[in-house]
Amino acid sequence: MPSQSVSTPRADILVIDDTPENLNLLSAMLTEQGYKVRSVTKGSTGLRGATAAPPDLILLDINMPGMNGYEVCEHLKANERTREIPVIFISALGDVLDKVKGFGVGGVDYVTKPFQVEEVLARIENHLTIRRLQKQLQTQNEQLQQEIRSRQLAEERFAKAFRSSPNPIAIATLEEGRFIDVNPSFLRFCGYSLEEVIGHTATELDLPSSSQTLADTIKKFQETGSLHNQEVEFRTKTGELKTILLSIEFIDIANVQCTLLIANDITERKRLENEFISLVSHELRTPLTSIMGALDILGAGKLGTMSEQAQKVLSIATSNTERLIRLVNDILDLERMKSSKIVMHKMKCNAADIMVDATEAMQALADNSQVQLVVNSLNVELWADSDRLLQTLTNLISNAIKFSEMGDTVWISAEVIEDTGTHGYGETGNPLSTSNSLLITVRDQGRGIPEDKLQTIFERFQQVDASDSRKKGGTGLGLAICRNIVQQHNGRIWAESTIGEGSTFYVLLPLPSS
Ligand code: ADP
C-alpha cells in the first residue's frame, strides 16, 4: 500500500530536445524538484505524446532535425487539446531572432543554454502558476455564465408569470411606495395607463378607498413583514370602488428594497354576497315582525293564561326572536351604510352630551352585570351625526360590559390631541378644516383580545370566539358598524389589548378649527 508520505507530482512536464545531454540534465533537475517528467528527442513524438496525454507544460528545443521547435509549437497551438499548454522554448544563447519567432508562434517564454538551474525552475513555476490561475479563472467564468443563464431563465419565467397573470400585480419601492412596475392586469383593474402609474404612489393616484384603509394595511404589513389576503377597497380611475384581497411581500430589486403587491379582485363575489345577505334579510324581516307580534299577544295573556312552563318557553322564543331582529336590522344597517344609502346628518354637537347619553343608555346593562361605569366627559364641540356617534359609543360600552367580570370597571373618557397627520383623515366631507382631534377612549378590565384579532374584529361577523355573539347576545356586526360610522366622519377606530388585563377602544375624530 502506498504510504501517506508519497506525494503527487507538482506538475507533468514534457521535455522535447534532440540533445540527450540536455534531456538528461533537465529531467534530473525537474525530477529532483518533484515534477513528473516525460522526455522525447523528436518533435513528432512529442506532439503525439502531448495530444495523447496533455502535460501541464512543455519545454521545447528550437533546433531539432526533422520538425523544428517552431513547427511543433504551431501544431500544438492548432490543436484544441494542446492549445492551452504553456510552451517554453530552449534556445541557444544570444539567438535574439529565434526568441521573437518563438513568441510569434505561441511560446510563453524561453530558457537559454547553458541552463541556469534557478532561472529555469523559476520560469517553469511562473508559467505553471499563470496556467493554474487561468484554469481557475476559466472555471469561475463558466460557473458565472451558468449562473447568469439560470438567472435569466428564472427571470424570464417570473416576467412571463408577471405579465400574463390574471391577478393585478405591482412592484413598488418600500421607502416611498412608488410603483416601479405593474402588469397589464393591474392597469386593466385600476384603469390607468402605464405612464400614469409608474413613478407614482397609490395615494397620488387616489387608489385607497380611505386613508384608514391605507394606514391599516401599511401598519399590518410593517408589523408582520408580509400580508396575506387582506380585504381592502380600492378606487379605480373612474371612481368605481373595488374590493380586493391584497397580499404583500418584500422583494429585493437591484439592491433596492421593494414590495410585491398581488391583488385578487373579489368585487363581483362581494356584490353577490351583499345582494344575497340583503335579500335574505329583507325576506326575514316581515315574518319576524309577524312572529314578534304573535309572541306579544301570547305574552299579554290575551289568548288565555299560560302555565309557568309555557311562559318560560315563550320568554326563550321572545328573546331569540329579538336577537334575530337585531341581527337582521344590523345587517341592513351595515349594508345601507356601505352602499352609501345612509348619509350622516352632521351638525354641531357636544362630545360630553353624547358620552353622557351613551353611558346612561348602558347603565341598566352595567347594573345587571354589576359593572361600574366611570365617565370623564369633555365639553368639546364636534361636527358629527350625534345619533350615529351615540350608536358607536353605546356599542363600545356594551361590548366592554359584556366582556367584563362582575365587579370590574369600565372607563369612558376623552381628550383633545394634536392632529399629527398620521391618523389619515383630512378627506372631503368635513366643511370645517381641522387641526386638532378628539380621542374618545372606552377601557375595560375584561378578558382582553388576542393580538391577531385586534384588526379582524372590525370586519363583519368576526369574533374572538365563535360562540361570543351567541353567548353574549351580540350580532358580530357592532364593530363593523362602528368602523363605518367613524370612517364616514373621517376618523379612525382601533383597539389595543392585553389578554387577561383588558381592552381599550379608541375613536379619533377630527375637530372643527375654532
Ligand atoms: P358582537 O355583537 O359579537 O359583540 P362586535 O362586532 O361588537 O360584535 O364585536 C366583535 C367581537 O369582538 C366580539 O364578539 C368579541 O369577540 C370581540 N370584542 C369586542 N369588544 C370586546 C371587548 N371589549 N373585550 C373583549 N372582546 C371584545
Coordinates of C-alpha atoms and ligand atoms in Angstrom, one line a residue:
M1 CA 0.0 0.0 0.0
P2 CA 1.4 3.4 -0.8
S3 CA 2.3 5.3 2.3
Q4 CA 0.8 8.7 3.2
S5 CA 4.1 10.3 2.5
V6 CA 4.0 9.5 -1.2
S7 CA 3.1 12.9 -2.6
T8 CA 1.5 13.6 -6.0
P9 CA 3.9 15.2 -8.5
R10 CA 3.9 19.1 -8.6
A11 CA 3.2 19.0 -12.4
D12 CA 3.6 16.9 -15.5
I13 CA 6.3 18.3 -17.8
L14 CA 7.1 17.2 -21.3
V15 CA 10.7 17.9 -22.5
I16 CA 11.3 17.7 -26.3
D17 CA 15.0 18.0 -27.1
D18 CA 17.2 16.2 -29.6
T19 CA 20.3 16.5 -27.4
P20 CA 20.5 13.7 -24.9
E21 CA 22.7 15.6 -22.5
N22 CA 20.1 18.4 -22.3
L23 CA 17.4 15.9 -21.8
N24 CA 19.2 14.2 -19.0
L25 CA 20.1 17.4 -17.3
L26 CA 16.6 18.8 -17.5
S27 CA 14.9 15.6 -16.4
A28 CA 17.2 15.1 -13.4
M29 CA 16.8 18.7 -12.4
L30 CA 13.0 18.6 -12.6
T31 CA 12.5 15.2 -11.1
E32 CA 14.6 16.3 -8.2
Q33 CA 12.2 19.2 -7.7
G34 CA 9.2 16.8 -7.6
Y35 CA 7.9 17.2 -11.2
K36 CA 6.8 14.3 -13.3
V37 CA 8.9 14.4 -16.4
R38 CA 8.4 12.8 -19.8
S39 CA 11.2 13.3 -22.3
V40 CA 11.4 12.7 -26.0
T41 CA 14.0 13.5 -28.7
K42 CA 11.8 14.1 -31.7
G43 CA 9.2 16.8 -32.3
S44 CA 6.7 14.4 -33.9
T45 CA 6.9 12.0 -31.0
G46 CA 6.5 14.9 -28.6
L47 CA 3.4 16.1 -30.5
R48 CA 1.8 12.6 -30.3
G49 CA 2.6 12.3 -26.6
A50 CA 1.2 15.8 -25.8
T51 CA -2.0 15.0 -27.7
A52 CA -2.5 11.6 -26.1
A53 CA -1.9 12.9 -22.5
P54 CA -1.6 16.7 -22.4
P55 CA 1.1 17.7 -20.0
D56 CA 1.0 20.8 -17.7
L57 CA 3.9 22.4 -19.5
I58 CA 6.3 21.7 -22.4
L59 CA 10.0 22.5 -22.7
L60 CA 10.7 22.6 -26.4
D61 CA 14.1 22.8 -28.1
I62 CA 14.1 25.1 -31.2
N63 CA 16.8 23.5 -33.3
M64 CA 15.9 19.9 -34.0
P65 CA 16.3 17.8 -37.1
G66 CA 13.0 17.0 -39.0
M67 CA 10.3 19.0 -37.4
N68 CA 11.9 22.0 -35.6
G69 CA 10.6 23.6 -32.4
Y70 CA 8.5 26.4 -34.2
E71 CA 6.7 23.8 -36.2
V72 CA 6.0 21.7 -33.2
C73 CA 4.6 24.7 -31.4
E74 CA 2.4 25.7 -34.3
H75 CA 0.9 22.2 -34.3
L76 CA 0.4 22.3 -30.6
K77 CA -1.4 25.7 -30.9
A78 CA -3.6 24.5 -33.8
N79 CA -4.9 21.5 -31.8
E80 CA -7.8 22.1 -29.4
R81 CA -6.4 19.5 -26.9
T82 CA -3.0 21.1 -26.6
R83 CA -3.6 24.8 -27.4
E84 CA -3.6 26.0 -23.8
I85 CA -0.4 24.1 -22.7
P86 CA 2.3 26.7 -21.9
V87 CA 5.4 26.2 -24.1
I88 CA 8.8 27.3 -23.0
F89 CA 11.5 27.3 -25.8
I90 CA 15.0 26.1 -25.2
S91 CA 17.2 28.4 -27.3
A92 CA 20.9 29.0 -27.9
L93 CA 22.5 31.9 -26.0
G94 CA 22.2 35.2 -27.9
D95 CA 19.8 34.0 -30.6
V96 CA 17.5 37.0 -30.4
L97 CA 15.7 36.4 -33.7
D98 CA 14.8 32.9 -32.6
K99 CA 13.2 34.2 -29.4
V100 CA 11.0 36.7 -31.2
K101 CA 9.8 34.0 -33.6
G102 CA 9.2 31.7 -30.6
F103 CA 6.7 34.2 -29.1
G104 CA 5.2 34.7 -32.6
V105 CA 4.2 31.0 -32.8
G106 CA 2.7 30.9 -29.3
G107 CA 5.6 30.3 -26.9
V108 CA 5.2 31.9 -23.5
D109 CA 8.9 32.1 -22.5
Y110 CA 12.4 30.8 -23.3
V111 CA 15.4 29.4 -21.4
T112 CA 18.9 29.6 -22.8
K113 CA 21.5 27.0 -22.9
P114 CA 23.7 26.5 -20.9
F115 CA 21.0 26.3 -18.2
Q116 CA 20.9 28.4 -15.0
V117 CA 19.0 25.9 -12.8
E118 CA 17.2 28.5 -10.6
E119 CA 16.2 30.6 -13.6
V120 CA 14.7 27.5 -15.4
L121 CA 12.8 26.5 -12.3
A122 CA 11.6 30.0 -11.6
R123 CA 10.3 30.4 -15.2
I124 CA 8.6 27.0 -15.1
E125 CA 7.0 27.7 -11.8
N126 CA 5.8 31.1 -13.0
H127 CA 4.1 29.7 -16.1
L128 CA 2.6 26.8 -14.2
T129 CA 1.1 29.3 -11.7
I130 CA -0.2 31.5 -14.6
R131 CA -1.7 28.4 -16.2
R132 CA -3.3 27.3 -12.9
L133 CA -4.8 30.8 -12.4
Q134 CA -6.0 30.8 -16.0
K135 CA -7.7 27.5 -15.4
Q136 CA -9.3 28.7 -12.2
L137 CA -10.5 31.8 -14.0
Q138 CA -11.9 29.7 -16.8
T139 CA -13.8 27.5 -14.3
Q140 CA -15.1 30.5 -12.4
N141 CA -16.1 32.1 -15.7
E142 CA -18.0 29.0 -16.7
Q143 CA -19.8 28.9 -13.3
L144 CA -20.7 32.5 -13.7
Q145 CA -22.0 32.0 -17.2
Q146 CA -24.1 29.1 -15.9
E147 CA -25.4 31.2 -13.0
I148 CA -26.3 34.0 -15.4
R149 CA -28.1 31.6 -17.7
S150 CA -30.1 30.1 -14.8
R151 CA -30.9 33.6 -13.5
Q152 CA -32.0 34.7 -17.0
L153 CA -34.2 31.6 -17.2
A154 CA -35.7 32.3 -13.7
E155 CA -36.2 36.0 -14.6
E156 CA -37.9 35.1 -17.9
R157 CA -40.2 32.7 -16.0
F158 CA -41.0 35.4 -13.5
A159 CA -41.5 38.0 -16.2
K160 CA -43.9 35.7 -18.0
A161 CA -45.9 35.0 -14.9
F162 CA -45.9 38.7 -14.0
R163 CA -47.1 39.8 -17.4
S164 CA -49.7 37.1 -18.1
S165 CA -51.1 36.7 -14.6
P166 CA -54.8 37.4 -14.4
N167 CA -54.1 38.9 -10.9
P168 CA -53.2 42.6 -10.8
I169 CA -49.5 42.7 -9.6
A170 CA -47.4 45.7 -8.8
I171 CA -43.9 46.3 -7.6
A172 CA -43.3 49.5 -5.6
T173 CA -40.3 50.9 -3.7
L174 CA -40.5 50.2 0.0
E175 CA -39.4 53.6 1.2
E176 CA -41.9 55.8 -0.7
G177 CA -44.3 53.3 -2.2
R178 CA -43.6 54.5 -5.8
F179 CA -44.7 52.0 -8.4
I180 CA -41.7 50.8 -10.5
D181 CA -43.5 48.1 -12.5
V182 CA -47.1 46.9 -12.9
N183 CA -48.6 44.1 -15.0
P184 CA -51.3 44.6 -17.7
S185 CA -54.0 43.1 -15.3
F186 CA -53.1 45.9 -12.8
L187 CA -53.7 48.5 -15.5
R188 CA -57.0 47.0 -16.6
F189 CA -58.0 46.8 -12.9
C190 CA -57.3 50.4 -12.0
G191 CA -58.0 52.0 -15.4
Y192 CA -54.7 54.0 -15.5
S193 CA -52.1 53.8 -18.2
L194 CA -48.6 52.6 -17.5
E195 CA -47.2 56.1 -17.9
E196 CA -49.7 57.4 -15.3
V197 CA -48.8 54.7 -12.8
I198 CA -45.0 54.4 -12.9
G199 CA -43.2 56.7 -10.5
H200 CA -46.4 57.5 -8.6
T201 CA -47.7 56.3 -5.2
A202 CA -51.1 54.7 -4.5
T203 CA -52.1 57.9 -2.6
E204 CA -51.1 60.1 -5.5
L205 CA -53.3 58.0 -7.8
D206 CA -56.1 58.1 -5.2
L207 CA -56.3 54.3 -5.2
P208 CA -57.0 53.7 -1.5
S209 CA -60.8 54.0 -0.8
S210 CA -59.9 55.8 2.5
S211 CA -56.8 56.8 4.3
Q212 CA -57.7 54.5 7.1
T213 CA -57.6 51.6 4.6
L214 CA -54.1 52.6 3.6
A215 CA -52.9 53.3 7.2
D216 CA -54.3 49.9 8.4
T217 CA -52.7 48.0 5.6
I218 CA -49.3 49.6 5.9
K219 CA -49.4 49.1 9.7
K220 CA -50.3 45.5 9.4
F221 CA -47.6 44.9 6.8
Q222 CA -44.9 46.7 8.9
E223 CA -45.9 44.6 12.0
T224 CA -45.8 41.2 10.3
G225 CA -43.4 41.8 7.4
S226 CA -45.9 40.3 5.0
L227 CA -49.6 40.4 4.3
H228 CA -51.8 37.7 3.0
N229 CA -55.3 38.1 1.5
Q230 CA -56.1 41.3 3.5
E231 CA -59.5 42.5 2.3
V232 CA -59.2 46.2 1.2
E233 CA -61.2 48.5 -1.0
F234 CA -59.6 50.4 -3.9
R235 CA -60.9 53.2 -6.1
T236 CA -60.3 53.0 -9.8
K237 CA -59.6 55.9 -12.1
T238 CA -63.3 56.3 -12.9
G239 CA -64.1 56.4 -9.1
E240 CA -65.5 52.9 -9.0
L241 CA -64.9 51.1 -5.7
K242 CA -63.4 47.6 -6.0
T243 CA -62.8 45.0 -3.3
I244 CA -59.6 43.1 -3.4
L245 CA -57.7 40.5 -1.4
L246 CA -54.3 42.0 -1.1
S247 CA -51.0 40.1 -0.4
I248 CA -47.7 41.9 0.1
E249 CA -44.2 40.6 0.2
F250 CA -40.7 42.2 0.5
I251 CA -38.5 41.7 -2.6
D252 CA -35.1 43.0 -3.4
I253 CA -34.6 44.5 -6.9
A254 CA -31.1 45.6 -7.8
N255 CA -30.4 46.1 -4.1
V256 CA -33.4 48.3 -3.6
Q257 CA -35.9 47.1 -1.1
C258 CA -39.3 46.8 -2.7
T259 CA -42.7 45.4 -2.1
L260 CA -44.5 43.0 -4.4
L261 CA -48.3 43.5 -4.3
I262 CA -50.6 40.9 -5.6
A263 CA -54.3 41.5 -5.7
N264 CA -57.3 39.3 -6.2
D265 CA -60.3 41.2 -7.4
I266 CA -63.4 39.9 -5.5
T267 CA -65.7 42.8 -6.3
E268 CA -68.2 40.7 -8.1
R269 CA -68.2 38.0 -5.4
K270 CA -68.7 40.6 -2.7
R271 CA -71.5 42.2 -4.7
L272 CA -73.3 38.9 -5.0
E273 CA -72.7 38.1 -1.3
N274 CA -74.1 41.5 -0.2
E275 CA -77.0 41.2 -2.5
F276 CA -77.8 37.7 -1.1
I277 CA -77.4 38.9 2.5
S278 CA -79.6 41.9 1.9
L279 CA -82.2 39.9 0.0
V280 CA -82.4 37.3 2.8
S281 CA -82.6 40.0 5.5
H282 CA -85.4 41.8 3.7
E283 CA -87.3 38.5 3.3
L284 CA -86.7 37.7 7.0
R285 CA -87.9 41.0 8.3
T286 CA -91.6 40.6 7.5
P287 CA -92.2 37.1 9.0
L288 CA -90.1 38.1 12.0
T289 CA -92.2 41.2 12.7
S290 CA -95.3 39.0 12.5
I291 CA -93.7 36.3 14.9
M292 CA -92.9 39.1 17.3
G293 CA -96.4 40.4 17.2
A294 CA -97.8 36.9 17.8
L295 CA -95.5 36.4 20.8
D296 CA -96.5 39.8 22.2
I297 CA -100.2 38.8 22.0
L298 CA -99.4 35.5 23.8
G299 CA -97.3 37.2 26.4
A300 CA -100.0 39.8 27.1
G301 CA -102.3 36.9 28.1
K302 CA -105.0 38.0 25.6
L303 CA -105.5 34.3 24.5
G304 CA -105.8 32.9 27.9
T305 CA -103.5 32.4 30.8
M306 CA -100.4 30.2 30.4
S307 CA -98.7 27.7 32.7
E308 CA -95.4 28.8 34.2
Q309 CA -93.6 26.4 31.9
A310 CA -95.3 27.8 28.8
Q311 CA -94.3 31.3 29.9
K312 CA -90.7 30.2 30.2
V313 CA -90.8 28.8 26.7
L314 CA -92.4 32.0 25.5
S315 CA -89.7 34.0 27.0
I316 CA -87.0 32.0 25.3
A317 CA -88.8 32.4 22.0
T318 CA -89.2 36.2 22.5
S319 CA -85.5 36.8 23.4
N320 CA -84.3 34.7 20.4
T321 CA -86.7 36.5 18.1
E322 CA -85.5 39.8 19.4
R323 CA -81.9 38.7 18.8
L324 CA -82.8 37.7 15.2
I325 CA -84.5 41.0 14.6
R326 CA -81.4 42.8 15.9
L327 CA -79.2 40.8 13.6
V328 CA -81.4 41.5 10.6
N329 CA -81.5 45.2 11.4
D330 CA -77.7 45.4 11.9
I331 CA -77.1 43.6 8.5
L332 CA -79.4 46.0 6.8
D333 CA -77.9 49.0 8.6
L334 CA -74.4 48.0 7.6
E335 CA -75.4 47.2 4.0
R336 CA -77.0 50.5 3.6
M337 CA -74.1 52.4 5.1
K338 CA -71.7 50.5 2.8
S339 CA -73.7 51.3 -0.2
S340 CA -74.0 54.9 1.0
K341 CA -77.7 54.7 1.3
I342 CA -77.4 56.1 4.8
V343 CA -76.0 59.6 4.9
M344 CA -74.6 61.1 8.0
H345 CA -76.6 64.1 9.2
K346 CA -73.7 66.1 10.5
M347 CA -74.3 69.1 12.7
K348 CA -72.7 70.9 15.6
C349 CA -72.9 68.7 18.7
N350 CA -71.2 68.3 22.0
A351 CA -69.0 65.4 22.8
A352 CA -69.9 65.5 26.5
D353 CA -73.6 65.1 25.8
I354 CA -73.0 62.1 23.6
M355 CA -70.7 60.5 26.1
V356 CA -73.2 61.0 29.0
D357 CA -76.2 59.8 26.9
A358 CA -74.3 56.7 25.9
T359 CA -73.3 55.9 29.4
E360 CA -76.9 56.5 30.7
A361 CA -78.3 54.2 28.0
M362 CA -75.9 51.4 29.1
Q363 CA -76.3 52.0 32.9
A364 CA -79.1 49.3 33.2
L365 CA -76.9 46.7 31.4
A366 CA -73.9 47.6 33.6
D367 CA -76.1 47.4 36.8
N368 CA -77.3 43.9 35.8
S369 CA -73.7 42.8 35.2
Q370 CA -72.5 44.5 38.3
V371 CA -70.0 46.5 36.3
Q372 CA -69.2 50.1 37.3
L373 CA -69.3 52.8 34.6
V374 CA -67.0 55.8 35.1
V375 CA -67.3 58.6 32.6
N376 CA -65.0 61.6 32.2
S377 CA -66.7 63.6 29.6
L378 CA -65.2 66.5 27.7
N379 CA -67.0 69.6 26.7
V380 CA -65.9 69.9 23.1
E381 CA -67.8 70.9 20.0
L382 CA -68.0 68.3 17.2
W383 CA -69.2 68.3 13.6
A384 CA -70.9 65.0 13.6
D385 CA -74.1 62.9 13.3
S386 CA -74.8 62.7 17.1
D387 CA -77.2 59.7 16.8
R388 CA -74.6 57.7 14.9
L389 CA -71.8 58.6 17.3
L390 CA -74.2 57.6 20.2
Q391 CA -74.7 54.3 18.4
T392 CA -70.9 53.9 18.2
L393 CA -70.3 54.7 21.8
T394 CA -73.1 52.5 23.2
N395 CA -71.8 49.6 21.1
L396 CA -68.3 50.0 22.5
I397 CA -69.6 50.4 26.1
S398 CA -72.0 47.4 25.7
N399 CA -69.1 45.3 24.5
A400 CA -66.9 46.5 27.4
I401 CA -69.6 45.5 29.8
K402 CA -70.3 42.2 28.1
F403 CA -66.7 41.1 28.2
S404 CA -66.1 42.3 31.8
E405 CA -66.4 40.3 35.0
M406 CA -68.7 41.2 37.9
G407 CA -67.0 44.0 40.0
D408 CA -64.9 45.3 37.1
T409 CA -64.9 49.0 36.0
V410 CA -65.4 50.5 32.5
W411 CA -63.9 53.9 31.9
I412 CA -65.2 56.3 29.2
S413 CA -63.0 59.3 28.7
A414 CA -62.0 61.9 26.1
E415 CA -59.1 64.2 25.4
V416 CA -58.1 66.6 22.6
I417 CA -54.9 65.7 20.9
E418 CA -52.9 67.4 18.2
D419 CA -53.5 66.1 14.7
T420 CA -50.1 65.0 13.6
G421 CA -51.4 63.9 10.2
T422 CA -50.6 60.3 10.9
H423 CA -54.2 59.3 11.6
G424 CA -55.1 59.8 8.0
Y425 CA -58.1 62.0 7.7
G426 CA -58.4 65.4 6.1
E427 CA -60.6 63.9 3.4
T428 CA -63.6 65.5 2.0
G429 CA -66.8 65.6 4.0
N430 CA -65.9 67.9 6.8
P431 CA -66.7 71.5 5.9
L432 CA -64.5 72.9 8.6
S433 CA -60.8 72.5 8.3
T434 CA -59.2 70.6 11.2
S435 CA -56.1 70.9 13.2
N436 CA -57.0 69.0 16.4
S437 CA -58.7 65.7 17.1
L438 CA -60.9 64.3 19.8
L439 CA -59.8 60.9 21.1
I440 CA -62.6 59.1 22.9
T441 CA -61.5 56.0 24.9
V442 CA -63.5 53.1 26.2
R443 CA -61.4 51.0 28.5
D444 CA -62.3 47.8 30.3
Q445 CA -60.7 45.2 32.6
G446 CA -62.2 42.3 30.8
R447 CA -60.7 39.2 29.3
G448 CA -58.8 41.0 26.5
I449 CA -58.4 40.4 22.8
P450 CA -55.6 38.4 21.2
E451 CA -53.1 40.5 19.1
D452 CA -54.0 38.7 15.8
K453 CA -57.7 39.6 16.3
L454 CA -57.3 43.3 17.0
Q455 CA -58.0 44.3 13.4
T456 CA -60.2 41.5 12.2
I457 CA -62.9 42.1 14.9
F458 CA -63.8 45.2 12.9
E459 CA -64.8 43.0 10.0
R460 CA -68.4 41.8 10.0
F461 CA -69.2 38.5 11.8
Q462 CA -65.6 38.3 13.2
Q463 CA -65.3 37.3 16.8
V464 CA -62.5 36.3 19.1
D465 CA -64.5 33.2 20.0
A466 CA -67.0 31.7 17.5
S467 CA -69.6 31.4 20.4
D468 CA -69.2 35.1 21.5
S469 CA -72.2 36.5 19.8
R470 CA -74.5 33.6 20.8
K471 CA -73.3 33.6 24.5
K472 CA -73.2 37.4 24.9
G473 CA -76.2 38.1 22.8
G474 CA -74.4 40.1 20.1
T475 CA -74.6 40.0 16.3
G476 CA -71.0 40.1 15.3
L477 CA -71.7 43.3 13.4
G478 CA -71.3 46.0 16.0
L479 CA -67.7 46.9 15.4
A480 CA -68.1 46.8 11.6
I481 CA -70.9 49.3 12.0
C482 CA -68.9 51.5 14.4
R483 CA -66.0 51.5 11.9
N484 CA -68.2 52.5 9.1
I485 CA -69.7 55.4 11.1
V486 CA -66.3 56.6 12.3
Q487 CA -64.9 56.4 8.7
Q488 CA -67.8 58.5 7.5
H489 CA -66.7 61.1 10.0
N490 CA -63.2 60.9 8.5
G491 CA -62.0 59.4 11.7
R492 CA -60.2 56.3 12.9
I493 CA -61.2 53.5 15.2
W494 CA -58.8 50.9 16.6
A495 CA -58.2 48.7 19.7
E496 CA -55.4 47.8 22.0
S497 CA -55.5 45.0 24.5
T498 CA -53.6 42.8 26.9
I499 CA -55.0 39.3 27.5
G500 CA -56.4 38.9 31.0
E501 CA -56.0 42.6 31.8
G502 CA -58.5 44.3 29.5
S503 CA -59.0 46.2 26.2
T504 CA -59.1 49.8 25.2
F505 CA -61.1 51.0 22.1
Y506 CA -60.1 54.3 20.6
V507 CA -62.2 56.6 18.4
L508 CA -60.4 59.5 16.9
L509 CA -62.5 62.3 15.3
P510 CA -61.3 65.4 13.6
L511 CA -62.4 68.6 15.4
P512 CA -63.6 71.8 13.6
S513 CA -61.0 74.5 14.0
S514 CA -62.1 77.2 16.5
Ligands
ADP1 P1 -70.7 41.3 18.9 O1 -72.1 41.7 18.6 O2 -70.3 39.9 18.8 O3 -70.2 42.0 20.2 P2 -68.9 43.2 17.7 O4 -68.6 43.5 16.3 O5 -69.3 44.3 18.5 O6 -69.9 42.0 17.7 O7 -67.6 42.5 18.3 C1 -66.9 41.5 17.7 C2 -66.1 40.7 18.6 O8 -65.0 41.4 19.1 C3 -66.9 40.2 19.8 O9 -67.7 39.1 19.5 C4 -65.7 39.8 20.8 O10 -65.2 38.6 20.4 C5 -64.7 40.9 20.5 N1 -64.8 42.1 21.4 C6 -65.4 43.3 21.1 N2 -65.3 44.1 22.2 C7 -64.6 43.4 23.1 C8 -64.1 43.8 24.4 N3 -64.3 45.0 25.0 N4 -63.4 42.8 25.1 C9 -63.2 41.6 24.5 N5 -63.6 41.2 23.3 C10 -64.3 42.1 22.6

